[in-house]
């Protein structure tokens, strides 16, 4: 088996023991890697109904057959677990040297269970695992911690680390790497914290063996060159994802004042052009020639690496029109290890709840100092509002009141696209694999030029197609999707690279089947966990936030616009038919059989009736 290392490393923090799971070509071809491996391991090894913050939860760190190889933007990995925020499947994607060194350490994935007695970090190297004390790092921010670990383990190492948010089990905590790469929005950082695991360090020198290395290298060199020749490349290199701020404003989808509006009066102060004027440099993930981590100095003169989501959620969504101050909040979020989207969502919820007098605390739109202090209260779980918001926006709205103000799907805060005028994007959030995230189907750029206000089967088809490419292909190969999305590097490159690495002769259709399998297994996992926890699974869970239906936009070119619930429901039904789910959004027995998941059908059938 070429292209894969063929080994998954299991680490038990309680007993400080390890074991190696070898897998064969069938498993590799069925799940490919990354998200595919993660969900299969969680389905097989996690007892249904497990408390996500208990030692029994499994933290999976997974790569794919392209990860770490010298090809375009392959320095990525997937982190996954049962989410403490949503109690469903949760994952995230991080660009980090850890991706490269995990592969070089001789494994394709690591699965971590148990709980260390004391703060610990784990060093995985070529054939060896060390459990090392992390008392001196516990309580420290992610930047300081990672720098200490680099000193100990050298620059040829890859490090995943949590900050105070993860240690304090804040449900919005992520895992951080390289001072500006973050992953695991559904609270995966808190899972690490619950295990007393401060960091994982990877070192190693064993590159995976490839089927045809010469061919792979030739193809990779041509793909890198092709990226640079694409017309969109030069502007991308200037602004990266930050260009999306002006695009969203122009199309009235920029989240503003807790997703009540799609335009922000001060957008020009925080957009890609403003960033370009302040830019001091750019950096990115390993193996990437379109580095998108643009950084500026924040209001204290410290470096902050900006991306669209960070700026929209900590800028327009909380009414803050000052990029250096947005950058400050963004830097703090990275240092604390908390998701900028989740943070921007709970801060905006607090401001709206305060405006509506649902809370006694005063939180005003755009009040930077108040937002900084409230963020700190959240990260350190200080009694009062901070403690409540640390549980995430859905939980906070149930505690405080104002459920109609909370902008989330299945507990995960909506990422930065307002959908009052974008039904397909609303659908994409509704049926995303982890809750409201754009990762699986960023359909909005297509939608604005394809019958924007329509609710059609074609839109459901497009969402399903994008899910299989973005949420499937890229998350199982584990490679950055941005060369494809942003500069138009054709999908064939990835498939050809995969074939050269593995010796297989796959086509796009083969990947689409794997993607469908993975998407269905993820849905089966959600349903199983819901039912095992005594909750009912229903179609309503695939609805976007209620305010997009009930509260029309009051500003901008589409003033008065809102979503139509009945037509949304029809589109949701069309999507269910395409993917093979019943009227509740549960995979049909026949769908699972068709995808080679008969064992999953049998197990899921014990929890829910699959004959409907
Ligand atoms: C991702 C989500 C995003 S999506 C952003 S900005 W984006 C936010 N980034 C955060 C951050 O930064 N710090 C922080 N404390 N919290 C943050 N939360 C938000 O997390 C990211 C890039 C980007 S920038 C995107 S779109 C693409 N995402 C990819 C993906 O998901 N899969 C894939 N195969 N390739 C991708 N390429 C792009 O990677 P999550 P990163 Mg990320 C600082 O984490 O949980 O997946 O949520 O990984 O290395 O930071 O790169 O406008
Ligand atoms: Fe990382 Fe950006 Fe390059 Fe993707 S395009 S690999 S997110 S630096």
XYZ file of C-alpha atoms and ligand atoms in Angstrom:
672
model
C 0.000 0.000 0.000
C 1.755 3.160 -1.201
C 0.832 6.723 -0.271
C -0.421 5.779 3.190
C 1.701 4.845 6.190
C -0.959 2.281 7.040
C -0.824 2.993 10.769
C -3.007 4.764 13.285
C -1.448 5.502 16.645
C -3.698 5.099 19.698
C -2.583 6.956 22.815
C -4.201 6.376 26.197
C -3.390 9.256 28.521
C -4.795 7.525 31.602
C -2.502 4.516 31.438
C 0.249 6.283 29.488
C 0.195 3.472 26.981
C 0.105 3.307 23.212
C -0.939 0.841 20.608
C -0.658 0.765 16.858
C -3.614 -0.056 14.647
C -2.507 -1.241 11.249
C -5.052 -0.930 8.505
C -5.248 -2.420 5.062
C -5.846 -1.108 1.570
C -9.585 -1.717 1.811
C -9.953 0.574 4.791
C -7.732 3.158 3.091
C -9.791 3.106 -0.101
C -13.089 3.166 1.748
C -12.329 6.224 3.892
C -9.129 7.704 2.301
C -8.077 9.689 5.379
C -8.757 12.875 7.364
C -12.408 13.292 8.103
C -13.132 9.834 6.679
C -10.807 8.149 9.160
C -11.974 10.381 11.993
C -15.668 9.633 11.698
C -15.106 5.905 11.179
C -12.933 5.718 14.314
C -15.473 7.689 16.335
C -18.363 5.572 15.084
C -16.554 2.317 15.903
C -14.835 3.181 19.160
C -16.887 5.793 20.980
C -19.634 4.405 23.200
C -22.936 6.027 22.203
C -23.928 8.858 24.508
C -20.395 9.482 25.815
C -19.965 12.783 27.624
C -17.730 14.783 25.243
C -15.666 16.155 28.117
C -15.145 12.775 29.755
C -11.897 10.833 29.403
C -13.723 8.429 27.076
C -14.078 10.928 24.275
C -11.596 10.334 21.470
C -9.545 13.136 19.982
C -8.581 12.200 16.446
C -5.822 13.996 14.588
C -5.873 12.752 11.018
C -4.056 13.333 7.768
C -4.724 12.018 4.277
C -2.669 10.559 1.447
C -1.711 13.992 0.097
C -0.875 15.512 3.482
C 2.673 16.612 3.952
C 3.812 15.557 0.501
C 5.576 18.231 -1.497
C 2.484 19.355 -3.405
C 0.309 22.460 -3.372
C -1.084 23.396 0.036
C -0.804 19.952 1.569
C 0.221 21.099 5.057
C -3.187 20.492 6.617
C -4.708 18.099 9.125
C -8.123 17.339 10.581
C -8.878 17.428 14.310
C -12.099 15.725 15.372
C -14.035 14.444 18.369
C -17.557 14.287 19.691
C -18.246 17.977 20.182
C -18.847 19.357 23.675
C -20.597 22.310 22.015
C -23.059 20.468 19.782
C -22.865 16.920 21.151
C -22.613 15.752 17.545
C -19.709 15.105 15.190
C -17.192 17.955 15.368
C -14.079 18.636 13.382
C -11.815 21.363 12.076
C -8.955 21.758 9.667
C -5.600 23.253 10.636
C -2.677 24.234 8.453
C 0.432 23.360 10.406
C 3.845 21.775 10.328
C 2.199 19.245 12.649
C 0.480 17.842 9.551
C 3.804 17.218 7.837
C 5.566 15.810 10.897
C 2.664 13.577 11.856
C 3.084 11.874 8.503
C 6.866 11.868 8.906
C 6.530 10.231 12.318
C 5.272 7.149 10.514
C 1.518 7.380 11.161
C -1.472 8.718 9.259
C -3.604 9.500 12.277
C -3.460 9.644 16.034
C -6.406 8.835 18.319
C -6.120 10.053 21.890
C -8.260 8.742 24.740
C -8.228 8.903 28.539
C -7.139 11.718 30.785
C -3.678 12.500 32.087
C -3.379 12.812 35.839
C -1.553 16.114 35.538
C -1.025 18.645 32.749
C 0.834 16.767 30.062
C 2.072 17.103 26.548
C 2.772 14.237 24.215
C 5.732 13.976 21.872
C 5.194 11.638 18.941
C 8.343 10.912 16.996
C 9.609 8.272 14.649
C 8.399 5.125 16.416
C 8.365 6.632 19.931
C 5.808 8.352 22.162
C 6.750 10.364 25.249
C 4.385 11.659 27.941
C 5.943 14.863 29.260
C 5.016 17.223 32.069
C 3.304 20.425 31.043
C 2.845 22.064 34.467
C 5.035 24.964 33.392
C 2.941 25.515 30.261
C -0.529 25.135 31.791
C -2.171 28.543 32.123
C 0.048 30.050 29.446
C -1.243 31.376 26.150
C -0.745 29.414 22.955
C 2.012 31.648 21.553
C 4.181 31.433 24.683
C 3.559 27.703 25.004
C 4.406 26.933 21.395
C 7.601 28.996 21.553
C 8.736 27.030 24.638
C 8.035 23.763 22.861
C 9.929 24.846 19.757
C 12.918 25.611 21.981
C 12.722 22.099 23.446
C 12.039 20.139 20.283
C 13.643 22.286 17.615
C 12.299 23.983 14.535
C 11.841 20.687 12.756
C 8.750 19.894 14.754
C 5.032 20.489 14.390
C 2.978 21.552 17.375
C -0.729 21.632 18.221
C -1.502 23.492 21.417
C -4.388 24.811 23.493
C -4.621 28.011 25.470
C -6.573 29.049 28.568
C -9.897 28.629 26.737
C -9.251 24.928 26.172
C -7.896 24.441 29.683
C -11.005 26.090 31.147
C -13.252 23.864 29.018
C -14.786 26.796 27.196
C -17.034 25.192 24.606
C -15.700 27.506 21.885
C -12.074 26.493 22.403
C -9.978 25.529 19.394
C -6.528 24.053 18.838
C -3.866 26.497 17.668
C -0.636 26.153 15.719
C 2.013 28.501 14.353
C 0.543 31.562 16.079
C -2.309 32.083 13.701
C -3.670 28.768 12.514
C -6.702 27.514 14.370
C -8.962 24.504 14.034
C -11.799 22.705 15.733
C -14.583 25.253 16.047
C -16.981 22.833 17.776
C -14.958 22.981 21.008
C -12.252 20.504 20.061
C -9.786 22.568 22.144
C -11.956 21.869 25.203
C -11.734 18.136 24.505
C -7.956 18.466 24.706
C -8.299 20.486 27.913
C -10.582 17.867 29.451
C -7.790 15.345 28.943
C -5.225 17.592 30.668
C -3.447 17.605 27.332
C -1.731 20.919 26.668
C -0.020 20.058 23.411
C 0.952 17.394 20.938
C 4.389 17.670 19.338
C 5.294 15.738 16.209
C 8.787 15.088 14.896
C 10.064 12.565 12.390
C 11.983 12.071 9.213
C 10.225 9.212 7.494
C 8.368 10.492 4.439
C 5.613 8.121 3.288
C 6.599 5.899 0.413
C 4.941 6.857 -2.865
C 3.938 4.636 -5.767
C 5.618 6.813 -8.393
C 7.613 9.522 -6.698
C 9.107 10.953 -9.895
C 5.722 11.343 -11.450
C 4.316 12.817 -8.267
C 7.087 15.407 -8.079
C 6.744 16.349 -11.746
C 3.003 16.804 -11.360
C 3.398 18.781 -8.154
C 5.919 21.134 -9.759
C 3.532 21.746 -12.645
C 0.627 22.338 -10.282
C 2.601 24.927 -8.319
C 3.464 26.684 -11.583
C -0.129 26.510 -12.765
C -1.342 28.219 -9.561
C 0.978 31.139 -10.177
C -0.224 31.538 -13.731
C -3.880 31.806 -12.774
C -5.305 35.312 -13.316
C -6.690 35.482 -9.768
C -3.306 34.725 -8.216
C -1.846 38.214 -7.914
C -4.864 39.761 -6.211
C -5.139 36.735 -3.954
C -1.532 37.266 -2.878
C -2.371 40.852 -1.998
C -5.503 40.276 0.057
C -6.174 36.554 0.552
C -9.505 35.808 2.206
C -9.769 39.453 3.330
C -11.048 40.434 -0.128
C -14.283 38.723 0.892
C -15.150 41.617 3.221
C -15.760 43.983 0.294
C -17.447 41.202 -1.700
C -19.831 40.434 1.160
C -20.630 44.106 1.683
C -21.324 44.575 -2.043
C -23.627 41.556 -2.021
C -25.325 42.400 1.275
C -24.220 39.251 3.101
C -21.682 40.748 5.525
C -22.837 39.681 9.015
C -23.659 42.891 10.815
C -25.087 43.517 14.288
C -25.588 39.864 15.114
C -26.718 38.914 11.618
C -29.540 41.424 11.630
C -28.157 43.160 8.536
C -26.010 42.293 5.524
C -24.244 45.646 5.163
C -22.080 47.614 7.579
C -21.701 51.405 7.333
C -18.023 51.207 8.310
C -17.087 48.215 6.161
C -14.405 50.144 4.278
C -12.462 50.545 7.484
C -12.151 46.786 7.958
C -12.058 45.382 4.426
C -9.315 43.873 2.317
C -8.260 47.260 0.956
C -7.868 48.653 4.468
C -5.874 45.554 5.407
C -3.638 45.983 2.361
C -2.758 49.526 3.435
C -1.752 48.273 6.892
C -0.207 44.956 5.861
C 3.266 44.202 7.167
C 3.703 40.673 5.874
C 2.174 37.338 5.042
C 2.741 33.741 5.992
C 0.919 30.478 5.723
C 0.765 26.750 6.027
C 3.588 24.432 4.907
C 3.942 23.565 1.221
C 1.839 26.502 0.087
C 2.676 29.002 -2.626
C -0.423 31.127 -2.100
C 0.157 32.020 1.540
C -2.940 33.791 2.791
C -2.034 34.668 6.362
C -1.844 38.431 5.950
C -0.787 40.200 9.083
C -0.933 43.731 10.377
C -0.075 45.372 13.686
C -2.937 45.569 16.132
C -3.685 48.615 18.279
C -0.905 47.610 20.685
C 1.639 47.219 17.892
C 1.585 43.426 17.944
C 1.239 41.129 14.965
C -2.202 39.761 14.119
C -2.965 37.447 11.211
C -6.306 38.261 9.618
C -8.818 36.185 7.720
C -12.266 37.061 6.460
C -14.221 35.168 9.101
C -12.224 36.665 11.945
C -12.704 40.204 10.751
C -16.378 39.909 9.882
C -17.299 38.220 13.162
C -15.161 40.450 15.397
C -15.821 43.547 13.263
C -19.130 44.206 11.545
C -20.987 41.564 13.528
C -20.243 43.359 16.786
C -20.375 46.855 15.236
C -16.619 47.460 15.425
C -15.251 49.503 12.513
C -11.584 49.764 13.476
C -9.292 47.166 11.900
C -6.463 47.525 14.418
C -8.896 46.889 17.250
C -10.476 43.977 15.387
C -6.926 42.690 14.951
C -6.395 42.978 18.707
C -9.413 40.839 19.473
C -8.296 38.394 16.799
C -4.791 38.117 18.255
C -6.177 37.601 21.742
C -8.487 34.874 20.418
C -5.491 33.044 18.948
C -3.477 33.443 22.131
C -6.364 32.186 24.265
C -7.259 29.482 21.747
C -10.875 30.409 21.192
C -12.830 30.357 17.938
C -13.214 33.856 16.493
C -16.545 32.916 14.907
C -17.991 31.541 18.140
C -16.586 34.472 20.092
C -17.979 37.057 17.658
C -21.292 35.264 17.849
C -21.625 35.263 21.647
C -20.391 38.872 21.925
C -22.968 39.977 19.353
C -25.663 37.967 21.123
C -24.745 39.715 24.392
C -24.959 43.141 22.717
C -28.376 42.367 21.271
C -29.588 40.840 24.541
C -28.411 43.982 26.341
C -30.161 46.211 23.806
C -33.355 44.233 24.368
C -32.870 44.391 28.164
C -32.702 40.621 28.519
C -29.592 41.033 30.674
C -28.779 43.688 33.233
C -25.174 44.098 32.039
C -24.462 46.880 29.587
C -22.859 45.642 26.344
C -22.959 48.143 23.504
C -22.273 47.637 19.810
C -18.722 48.640 18.908
C -17.582 49.064 22.527
C -14.098 47.628 22.102
C -12.992 47.794 25.739
C -16.167 46.111 26.903
C -15.736 43.365 24.297
C -12.151 42.728 25.378
C -13.101 42.452 29.042
C -16.133 40.291 28.268
C -13.988 37.996 26.092
C -11.604 37.594 28.991
C -14.542 36.780 31.290
C -15.559 34.077 28.812
C -12.098 32.557 28.479
C -11.610 32.457 32.253
C -15.246 31.483 32.857
C -15.788 34.289 35.346
C -19.095 34.002 37.204
C -21.922 35.896 35.525
C -22.193 36.647 31.845
C -18.731 35.266 30.985
C -19.524 31.850 32.434
C -22.851 31.706 30.581
C -21.403 32.740 27.214
C -18.540 30.257 27.608
C -21.129 27.520 26.990
C -21.848 28.808 23.473
C -24.637 30.853 22.006
C -27.380 28.229 22.010
C -26.921 27.389 25.657
C -26.575 31.068 26.600
C -29.843 31.898 24.875
C -31.606 29.148 26.791
C -30.211 30.448 30.073
C -30.725 34.156 29.460
C -33.678 34.042 27.078
C -33.738 35.332 23.523
C -33.469 32.053 21.634
C -34.577 33.908 18.514
C -31.453 36.085 18.780
C -28.998 33.175 18.853
C -27.475 32.608 15.419
C -26.494 28.958 15.200
C -27.409 25.577 13.725
C -27.347 22.579 16.069
C -25.397 24.678 18.552
C -22.527 25.775 16.277
C -22.489 29.510 15.558
C -23.050 30.500 11.954
C -19.863 31.503 10.149
C -19.685 34.869 8.431
C -22.400 34.957 5.739
C -25.769 36.537 6.344
C -28.482 34.515 4.622
C -31.567 36.745 4.645
C -31.113 36.839 0.866
C -29.342 33.531 0.245
C -31.589 30.450 0.589
C -29.019 27.962 -0.755
C -26.363 29.213 1.660
C -28.938 28.897 4.445
C -29.479 25.299 3.332
C -25.744 24.739 3.317
C -25.560 25.887 6.930
C -28.650 23.847 7.800
C -27.202 20.554 6.600
C -23.493 21.162 7.236
C -21.682 18.230 8.839
C -20.669 20.030 12.027
C -23.391 22.659 12.539
C -23.406 26.031 10.819
C -20.119 26.171 8.949
C -19.368 27.192 5.374
C -16.609 24.622 4.975
C -18.736 21.925 3.345
C -20.640 24.063 0.871
C -19.704 27.676 0.295
C -22.464 27.993 -2.253
C -23.053 31.698 -1.768
C -20.636 32.982 -4.412
C -22.446 30.829 -7.010
C -25.864 31.648 -5.606
C -25.626 35.432 -5.940
C -25.424 35.003 -9.712
C -27.830 32.057 -10.086
C -31.359 33.189 -9.251
C -30.452 34.547 -5.886
C -33.914 34.637 -4.330
C -35.094 31.331 -5.784
C -35.620 28.074 -3.910
C -34.897 25.419 -6.489
C -33.846 21.814 -6.767
C -30.824 23.070 -8.722
C -29.681 24.874 -5.600
C -30.072 21.736 -3.483
C -28.066 19.877 -6.147
C -25.333 22.484 -6.015
C -25.121 22.268 -2.211
C -24.818 18.489 -2.430
C -22.168 18.701 -5.132
C -20.068 21.192 -3.170
C -20.409 19.145 -0.004
C -18.935 16.154 -1.776
C -15.997 18.168 -3.105
C -15.251 20.521 -0.233
C -16.505 18.511 2.742
C -15.576 15.225 1.080
C -12.656 15.220 -1.355
C -10.578 17.938 0.338
C -11.290 16.750 3.876
C -10.314 13.135 3.143
C -7.265 13.845 0.979
C -6.516 16.537 3.537
C -5.255 19.298 1.405
C -6.217 22.966 1.408
C -9.157 23.644 -0.860
C -8.258 27.296 -1.494
C -6.123 26.719 -4.624
C -9.262 25.215 -6.195
C -11.760 27.686 -4.739
C -9.837 30.908 -5.065
C -7.555 30.660 -8.072
C -9.261 27.803 -9.911
C -6.675 25.002 -9.788
C -8.648 22.193 -11.445
C -9.718 19.165 -9.401
C -7.903 16.847 -11.829
C -4.606 17.938 -10.330
C -5.559 16.531 -6.940
C -6.807 13.302 -8.413
C -3.696 12.844 -10.539
C -1.468 13.551 -7.546
C -3.432 11.014 -5.507
C -3.080 8.407 -8.260
C 0.665 9.010 -8.553
C 1.054 8.724 -4.770
C -1.032 5.567 -4.371
C -0.860 3.772 -7.712
C -4.655 3.749 -7.962
C -6.502 4.851 -11.051
C -9.296 6.833 -9.533
C -11.600 9.350 -11.140
C -13.626 12.146 -9.587
C -16.691 9.860 -9.429
C -14.820 7.456 -7.148
C -14.130 10.263 -4.712
C -17.758 11.338 -4.843
C -18.797 7.915 -3.565
C -16.331 8.124 -0.671
C -17.623 11.608 0.098
C -21.220 10.402 0.178
C -20.202 7.588 2.469
C -18.446 9.961 4.828
C -21.317 12.485 4.843
C -23.792 9.708 5.615
C -21.645 8.246 8.348
C -21.328 11.683 9.926
C -25.121 12.038 9.852
C -25.542 8.565 11.354
C -23.164 9.596 14.143
C -25.196 12.735 14.896
C -28.454 10.820 15.007
C -27.028 8.052 17.171
C -25.580 10.523 19.674
C -28.775 12.561 19.834
C -30.922 9.540 20.520
C -28.416 7.987 22.934
C -28.517 11.236 24.922
C -32.319 11.026 25.107
C -32.987 13.770 22.544
C -35.201 13.476 19.514
C -33.772 13.869 16.032
C -35.992 15.961 13.763
C -36.025 17.868 10.510
C -36.180 21.142 12.475
C -32.498 20.620 13.347
C -31.647 21.311 9.703
C -33.241 24.746 9.802
C -31.142 27.915 9.813
C -31.536 30.548 12.573
C -35.085 31.787 12.985
C -34.249 35.478 12.661
C -33.548 35.048 8.919
C -37.194 34.023 8.492
C -38.822 36.417 10.906
C -36.807 39.632 10.980
C -36.352 41.287 7.572
C -33.259 43.332 6.679
C -33.780 47.010 7.495
C -30.912 48.382 5.391
C -29.050 47.974 2.139
C -30.104 47.054 -1.394
C -32.369 44.232 -0.186
C -34.128 46.081 2.612
C -37.239 44.129 3.637
C -35.891 40.756 2.435
C -36.099 37.586 4.520
C -36.216 33.832 3.983
C -39.457 31.978 3.326
C -39.899 29.026 5.681
C -42.183 26.954 3.483
C -39.989 27.256 0.428
C -36.893 26.554 2.495
C -38.546 23.379 3.697
C -39.269 22.295 0.124
C -35.621 22.818 -0.797
C -34.564 20.869 2.277
C -36.818 18.011 1.109
C -35.152 18.100 -2.316
C -31.757 17.875 -0.644
C -32.886 14.894 1.469
C -33.991 13.108 -1.695
C -30.646 13.719 -3.362
C -28.567 12.437 -0.483
C -30.954 9.592 0.355
C -32.312 10.672 3.736
C -35.888 10.258 4.933
C -38.291 13.070 5.871
C -36.563 13.457 9.275
C -33.125 13.860 7.731
C -32.006 10.348 8.723
C -30.115 8.177 6.206
C -32.374 5.537 4.692
C -31.383 1.901 5.180
C -31.045 1.594 1.390
C -28.655 4.571 1.266
C -26.380 3.068 3.880
C -26.423 -0.286 2.085
C -25.584 1.321 -1.263
C -22.571 3.007 0.314
C -21.253 -0.197 1.863
C -22.370 0.820 5.341
C -24.627 -2.130 6.172
C -22.982 -2.489 9.582
C -23.843 1.138 10.289
C -27.413 0.509 9.129
C -27.706 -2.364 11.608
C -26.327 -0.366 14.510
C -28.244 2.803 13.724
C -31.412 0.728 13.353
C -31.130 -0.129 17.036
C -31.502 3.557 17.901
C -34.040 4.774 15.351
C -36.626 3.273 13.073
C -35.039 3.221 9.614
C -38.157 2.075 7.801
C -39.845 5.491 7.584
C -12.311 27.441 10.262
C -12.706 28.805 10.680
C -12.269 29.812 9.709
S -12.590 29.479 8.087
C -11.682 30.954 10.088
S -11.074 32.092 8.978
W -11.588 31.136 6.872
C -11.523 31.304 11.493
N -10.122 31.255 11.801
C -9.781 31.387 13.123
C -8.539 31.866 13.528
O -7.633 32.203 12.598
N -8.261 31.998 14.852
C -9.180 31.628 15.783
N -8.856 31.758 17.063
N -10.388 31.151 15.436
C -10.698 31.006 14.127
N -11.917 30.523 13.775
C -12.342 30.413 12.401
O -12.182 29.068 11.968
C -7.707 28.507 7.588
C -7.908 28.618 6.120
C -9.180 29.265 5.949
S -9.301 30.832 6.588
C -10.195 28.685 5.313
S -11.710 29.478 5.103
C -10.027 27.393 4.647
N -10.477 26.301 5.469
C -10.158 25.032 5.036
C -10.845 23.891 5.480
O -11.735 23.938 6.354
N -10.511 22.675 4.916
C -9.515 22.571 3.983
N -9.237 21.360 3.478
N -8.829 23.648 3.571
C -9.114 24.859 4.110
N -8.382 25.930 3.722
C -8.593 27.199 4.326
O -7.876 27.313 5.554
P -11.859 25.264 11.445
P -6.291 27.412 9.319
Mg -9.179 26.425 10.243
C -6.317 32.201 12.957
O -10.399 25.769 11.605
O -12.312 24.717 12.745
O -11.892 24.321 10.306
O -12.718 26.519 11.141
O -7.414 26.340 9.647
O -5.015 26.682 9.267
O -6.386 28.502 10.300
O -6.541 27.941 7.861
O -11.911 32.824 6.010
Fe -2.814 27.689 4.255
Fe -3.852 29.763 2.959
Fe -2.095 28.220 1.758
Fe -4.503 27.279 2.254
S -3.979 28.968 0.881
S -2.576 26.201 2.605
S -4.983 28.270 4.240
S -1.721 29.513 3.550
